[in-house]
PDB file of C-alpha atoms in Angstrom:
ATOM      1  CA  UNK A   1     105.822  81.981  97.003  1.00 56.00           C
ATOM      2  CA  UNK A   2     103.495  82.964  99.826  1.00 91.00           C
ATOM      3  CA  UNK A   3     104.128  86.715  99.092  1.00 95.00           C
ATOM      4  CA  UNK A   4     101.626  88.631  96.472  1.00 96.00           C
ATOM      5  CA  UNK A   5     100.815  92.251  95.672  1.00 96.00           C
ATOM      6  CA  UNK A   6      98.243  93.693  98.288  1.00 97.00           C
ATOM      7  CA  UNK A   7      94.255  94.328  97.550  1.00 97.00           C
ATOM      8  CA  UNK A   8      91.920  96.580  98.931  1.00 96.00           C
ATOM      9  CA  UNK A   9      90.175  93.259 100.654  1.00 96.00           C
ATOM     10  CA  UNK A  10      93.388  93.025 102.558  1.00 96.00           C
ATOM     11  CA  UNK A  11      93.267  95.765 104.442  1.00 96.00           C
ATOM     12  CA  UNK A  12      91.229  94.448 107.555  1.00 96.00           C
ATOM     13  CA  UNK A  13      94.223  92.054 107.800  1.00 96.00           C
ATOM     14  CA  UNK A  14      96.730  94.604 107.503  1.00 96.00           C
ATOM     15  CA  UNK A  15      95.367  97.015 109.501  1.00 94.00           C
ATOM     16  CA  UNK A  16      95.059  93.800 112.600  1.00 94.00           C
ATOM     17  CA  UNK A  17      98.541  93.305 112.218  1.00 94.00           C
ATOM     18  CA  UNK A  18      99.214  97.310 112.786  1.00 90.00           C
ATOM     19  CA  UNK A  19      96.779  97.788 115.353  1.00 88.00           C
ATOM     20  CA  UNK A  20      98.397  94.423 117.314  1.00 86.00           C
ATOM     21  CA  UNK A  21     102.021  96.279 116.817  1.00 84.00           C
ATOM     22  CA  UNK A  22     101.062 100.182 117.608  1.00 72.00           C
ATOM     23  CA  UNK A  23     103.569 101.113 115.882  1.00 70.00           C
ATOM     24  CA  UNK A  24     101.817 103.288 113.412  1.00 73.00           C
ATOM     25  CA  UNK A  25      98.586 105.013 113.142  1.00 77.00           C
ATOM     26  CA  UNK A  26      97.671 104.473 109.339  1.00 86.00           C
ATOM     27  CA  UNK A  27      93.833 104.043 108.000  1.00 90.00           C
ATOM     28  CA  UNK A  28      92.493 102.381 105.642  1.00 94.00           C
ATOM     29  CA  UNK A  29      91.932 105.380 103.296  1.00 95.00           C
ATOM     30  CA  UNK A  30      95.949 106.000 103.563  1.00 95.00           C
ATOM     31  CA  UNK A  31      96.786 102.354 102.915  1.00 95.00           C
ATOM     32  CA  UNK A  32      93.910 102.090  99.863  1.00 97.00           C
ATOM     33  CA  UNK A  33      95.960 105.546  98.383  1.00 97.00           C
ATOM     34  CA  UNK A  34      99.459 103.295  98.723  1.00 96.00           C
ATOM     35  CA  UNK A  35      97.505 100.274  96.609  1.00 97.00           C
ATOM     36  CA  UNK A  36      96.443 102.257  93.763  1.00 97.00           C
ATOM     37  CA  UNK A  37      99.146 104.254  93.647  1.00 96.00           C
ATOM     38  CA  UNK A  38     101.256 103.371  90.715  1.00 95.00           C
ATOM     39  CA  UNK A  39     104.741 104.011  92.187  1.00 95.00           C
ATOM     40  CA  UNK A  40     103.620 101.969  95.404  1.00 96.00           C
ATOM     41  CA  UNK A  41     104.636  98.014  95.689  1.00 97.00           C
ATOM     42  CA  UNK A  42     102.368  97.070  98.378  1.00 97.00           C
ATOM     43  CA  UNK A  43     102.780  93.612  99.282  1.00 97.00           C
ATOM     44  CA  UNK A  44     101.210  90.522 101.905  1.00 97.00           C
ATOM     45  CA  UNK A  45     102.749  87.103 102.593  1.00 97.00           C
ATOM     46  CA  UNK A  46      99.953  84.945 103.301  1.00 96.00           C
ATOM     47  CA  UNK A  47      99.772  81.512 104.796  1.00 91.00           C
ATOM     48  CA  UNK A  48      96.817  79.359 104.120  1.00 77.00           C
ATOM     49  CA  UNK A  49      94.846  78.261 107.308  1.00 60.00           C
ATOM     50  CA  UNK A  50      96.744  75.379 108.309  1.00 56.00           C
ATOM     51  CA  UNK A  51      99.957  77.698 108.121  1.00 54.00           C
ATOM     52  CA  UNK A  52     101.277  76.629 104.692  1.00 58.00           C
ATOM     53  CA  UNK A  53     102.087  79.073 102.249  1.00 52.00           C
ATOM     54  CA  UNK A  54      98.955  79.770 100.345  1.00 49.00           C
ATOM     55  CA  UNK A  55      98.465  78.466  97.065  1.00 46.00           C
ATOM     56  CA  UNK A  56      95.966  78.901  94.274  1.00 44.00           C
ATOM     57  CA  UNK A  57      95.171  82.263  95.716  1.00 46.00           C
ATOM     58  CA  UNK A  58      93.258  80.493  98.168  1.00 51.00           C
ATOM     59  CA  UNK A  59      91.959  82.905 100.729  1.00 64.00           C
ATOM     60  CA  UNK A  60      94.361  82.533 103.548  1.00 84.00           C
ATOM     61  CA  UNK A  61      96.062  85.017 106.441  1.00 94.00           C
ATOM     62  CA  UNK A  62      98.034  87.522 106.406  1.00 96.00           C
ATOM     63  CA  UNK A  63     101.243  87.571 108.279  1.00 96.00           C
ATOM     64  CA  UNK A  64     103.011  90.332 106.690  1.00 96.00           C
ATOM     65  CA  UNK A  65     103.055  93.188 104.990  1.00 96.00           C
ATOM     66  CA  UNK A  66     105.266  95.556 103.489  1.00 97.00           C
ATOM     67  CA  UNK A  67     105.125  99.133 101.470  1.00 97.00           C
ATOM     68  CA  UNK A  68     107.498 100.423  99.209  1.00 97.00           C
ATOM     69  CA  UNK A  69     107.800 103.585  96.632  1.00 97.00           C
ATOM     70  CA  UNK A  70     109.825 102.696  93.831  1.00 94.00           C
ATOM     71  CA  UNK A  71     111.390 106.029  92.407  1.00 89.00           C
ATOM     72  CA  UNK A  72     113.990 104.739  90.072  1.00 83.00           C
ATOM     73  CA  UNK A  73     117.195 105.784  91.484  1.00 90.00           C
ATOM     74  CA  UNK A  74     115.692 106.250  95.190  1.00 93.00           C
ATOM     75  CA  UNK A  75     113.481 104.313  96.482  1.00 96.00           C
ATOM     76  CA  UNK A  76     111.840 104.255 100.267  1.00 96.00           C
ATOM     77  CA  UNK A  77     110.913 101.292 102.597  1.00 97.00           C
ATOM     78  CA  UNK A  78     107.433 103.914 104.219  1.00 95.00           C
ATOM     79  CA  UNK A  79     106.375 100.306 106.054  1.00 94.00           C
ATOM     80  CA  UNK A  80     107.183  96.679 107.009  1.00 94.00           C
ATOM     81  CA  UNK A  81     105.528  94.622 109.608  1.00 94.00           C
ATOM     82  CA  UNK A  82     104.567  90.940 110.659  1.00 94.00           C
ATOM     83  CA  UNK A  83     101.977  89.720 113.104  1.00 94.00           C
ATOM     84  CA  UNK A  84     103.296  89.082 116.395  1.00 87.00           C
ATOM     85  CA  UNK A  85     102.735  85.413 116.496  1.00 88.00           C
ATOM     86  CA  UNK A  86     104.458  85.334 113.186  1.00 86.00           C
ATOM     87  CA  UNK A  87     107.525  86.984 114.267  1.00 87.00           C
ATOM     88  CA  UNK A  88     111.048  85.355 113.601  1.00 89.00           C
ATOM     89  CA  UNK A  89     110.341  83.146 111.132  1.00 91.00           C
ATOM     90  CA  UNK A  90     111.535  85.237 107.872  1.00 92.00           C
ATOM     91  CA  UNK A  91     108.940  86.777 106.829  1.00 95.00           C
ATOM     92  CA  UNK A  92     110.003  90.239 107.429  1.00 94.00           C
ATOM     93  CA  UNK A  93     113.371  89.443 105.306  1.00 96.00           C
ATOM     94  CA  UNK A  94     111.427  87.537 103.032  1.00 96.00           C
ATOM     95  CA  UNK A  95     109.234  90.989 102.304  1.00 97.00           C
ATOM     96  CA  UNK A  96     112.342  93.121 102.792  1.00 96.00           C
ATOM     97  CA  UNK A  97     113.976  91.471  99.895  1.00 96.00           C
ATOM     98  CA  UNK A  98     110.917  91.168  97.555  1.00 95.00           C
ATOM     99  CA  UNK A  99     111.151  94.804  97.710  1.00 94.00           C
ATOM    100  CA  UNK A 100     114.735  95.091  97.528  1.00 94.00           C
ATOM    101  CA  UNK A 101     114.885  92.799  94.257  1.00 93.00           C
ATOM    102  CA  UNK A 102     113.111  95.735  92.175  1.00 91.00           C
ATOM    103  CA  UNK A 103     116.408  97.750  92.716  1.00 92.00           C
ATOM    104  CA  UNK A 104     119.117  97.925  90.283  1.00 90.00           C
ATOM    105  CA  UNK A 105     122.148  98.128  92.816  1.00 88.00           C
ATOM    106  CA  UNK A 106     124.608  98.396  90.100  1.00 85.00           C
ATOM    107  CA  UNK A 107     122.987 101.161  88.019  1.00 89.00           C
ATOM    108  CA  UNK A 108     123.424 103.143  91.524  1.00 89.00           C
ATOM    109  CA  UNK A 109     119.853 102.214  93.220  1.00 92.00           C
ATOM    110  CA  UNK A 110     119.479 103.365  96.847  1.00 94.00           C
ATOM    111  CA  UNK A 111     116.635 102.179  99.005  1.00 96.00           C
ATOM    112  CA  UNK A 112     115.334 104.665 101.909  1.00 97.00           C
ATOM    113  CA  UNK A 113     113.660 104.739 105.129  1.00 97.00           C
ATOM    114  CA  UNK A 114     113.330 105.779 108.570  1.00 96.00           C
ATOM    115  CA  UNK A 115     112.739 104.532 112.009  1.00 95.00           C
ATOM    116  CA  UNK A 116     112.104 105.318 115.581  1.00 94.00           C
ATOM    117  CA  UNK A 117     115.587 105.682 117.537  1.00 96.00           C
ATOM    118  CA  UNK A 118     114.026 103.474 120.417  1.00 94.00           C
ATOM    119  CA  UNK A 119     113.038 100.875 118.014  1.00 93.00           C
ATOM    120  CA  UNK A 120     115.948  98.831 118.531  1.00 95.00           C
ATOM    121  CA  UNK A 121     115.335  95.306 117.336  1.00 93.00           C
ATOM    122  CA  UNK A 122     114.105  97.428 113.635  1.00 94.00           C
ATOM    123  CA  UNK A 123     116.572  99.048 113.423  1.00 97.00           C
ATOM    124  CA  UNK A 124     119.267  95.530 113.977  1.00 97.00           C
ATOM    125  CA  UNK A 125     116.958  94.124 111.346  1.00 96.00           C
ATOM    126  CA  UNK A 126     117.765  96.868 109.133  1.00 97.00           C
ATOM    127  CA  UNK A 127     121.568  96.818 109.755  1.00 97.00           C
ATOM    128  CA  UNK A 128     121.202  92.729 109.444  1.00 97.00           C
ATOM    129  CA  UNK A 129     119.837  93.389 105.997  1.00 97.00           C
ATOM    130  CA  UNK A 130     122.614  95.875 105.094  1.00 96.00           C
ATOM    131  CA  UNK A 131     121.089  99.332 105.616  1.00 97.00           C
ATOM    132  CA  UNK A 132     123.892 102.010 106.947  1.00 98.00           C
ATOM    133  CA  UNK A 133     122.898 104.780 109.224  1.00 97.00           C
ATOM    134  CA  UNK A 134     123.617 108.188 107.709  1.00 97.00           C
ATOM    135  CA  UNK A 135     121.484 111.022 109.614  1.00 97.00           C
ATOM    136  CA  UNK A 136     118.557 111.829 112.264  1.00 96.00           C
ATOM    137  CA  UNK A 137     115.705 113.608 112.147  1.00 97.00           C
ATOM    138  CA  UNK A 138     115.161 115.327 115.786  1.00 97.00           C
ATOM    139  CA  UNK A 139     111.768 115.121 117.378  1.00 96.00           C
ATOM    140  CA  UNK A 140     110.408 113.647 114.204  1.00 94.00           C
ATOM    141  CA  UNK A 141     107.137 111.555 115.558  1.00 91.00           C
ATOM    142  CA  UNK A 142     104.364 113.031 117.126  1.00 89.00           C
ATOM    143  CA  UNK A 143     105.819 112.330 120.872  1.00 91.00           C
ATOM    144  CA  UNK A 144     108.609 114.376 120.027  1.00 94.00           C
ATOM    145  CA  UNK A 145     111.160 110.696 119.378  1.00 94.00           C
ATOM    146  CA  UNK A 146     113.998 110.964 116.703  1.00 96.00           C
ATOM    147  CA  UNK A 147     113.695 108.989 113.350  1.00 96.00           C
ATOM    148  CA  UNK A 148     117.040 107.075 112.547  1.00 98.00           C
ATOM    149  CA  UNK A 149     117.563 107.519 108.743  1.00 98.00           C
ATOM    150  CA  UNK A 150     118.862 104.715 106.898  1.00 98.00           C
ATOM    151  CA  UNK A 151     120.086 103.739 102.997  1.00 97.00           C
ATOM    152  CA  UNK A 152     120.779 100.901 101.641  1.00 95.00           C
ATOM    153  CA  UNK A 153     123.035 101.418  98.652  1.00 92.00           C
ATOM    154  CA  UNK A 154     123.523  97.419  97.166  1.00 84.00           C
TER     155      UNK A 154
END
């Protein structure tokens, strides 16, 4: 499987892919604190060169990434993204539900996050993926846009 945890050495990758989808305005000393953090699941899906999944750990690039805290009981999705040229091809879901597998649904696991209100195709990925909308926070990001809050509750 093309999907591994995240190192430090990834972040020039990672923080590409960001920078290509301005979507958020993390650096590298906030994405090394998610790596070493020991509730954090930080994880890349890499394709070798030619496209392939990589194998052997064989330095490749990154397509993907996505960040998770893993709280027991409830758990938060903070970020997900894939390079634009690598969009629509299941590598989001593919990261989503790497994630999502550390959950115990039936013990009464709930899974987190929130999104920009204007961010439509997120937030039908979300709801594709079974996340339910439950509240809003108003003027939540910097320009003053609402964040959508979602759960995801098996």
């Amino acid at each position: 499987m093309p999907i591994r945890e995240m190192k430090e050495s990834d972040l020039p990758q990672v923080l590409a892919i960001q920078r290509d989808l301005s979507f958020q305005d993390w650096n590298e000393k906030q994405f090394t604190a998610e790596i070493r953090a020991s509730y954090a699941l930080c994880i890349v899906y890499e394709t070798d060169k030619s496209g392939d999944a990589a194998v052997n750990n064989a330095a490749g690039s990154i397509e993907g990434y996505a960040i998770f805290h893993l709280m027991g009981p409830d758990s938060e999705l903070l970020s997900i993204a894939t390079k634009s040229s690598a969009q629509r091809k299941g590598i989001g879901s593919e990261l989503l539900q790497a994630g999502l597998a550390r959950l115990d649904f039936t013990a009464g696991d709930k899974m987190f996050l929130e999104v920009r209100e204007g961010n439509t195709k997120a937030r039908k990925f979300y709801e594709k993926h079974g996340f339910i909308e439950y509240s809003n926070r108003a003027r939540y990001y910097s320009d003053g846009e609402n964040a959508i809050l979602y759960s995801k509750t098996r």
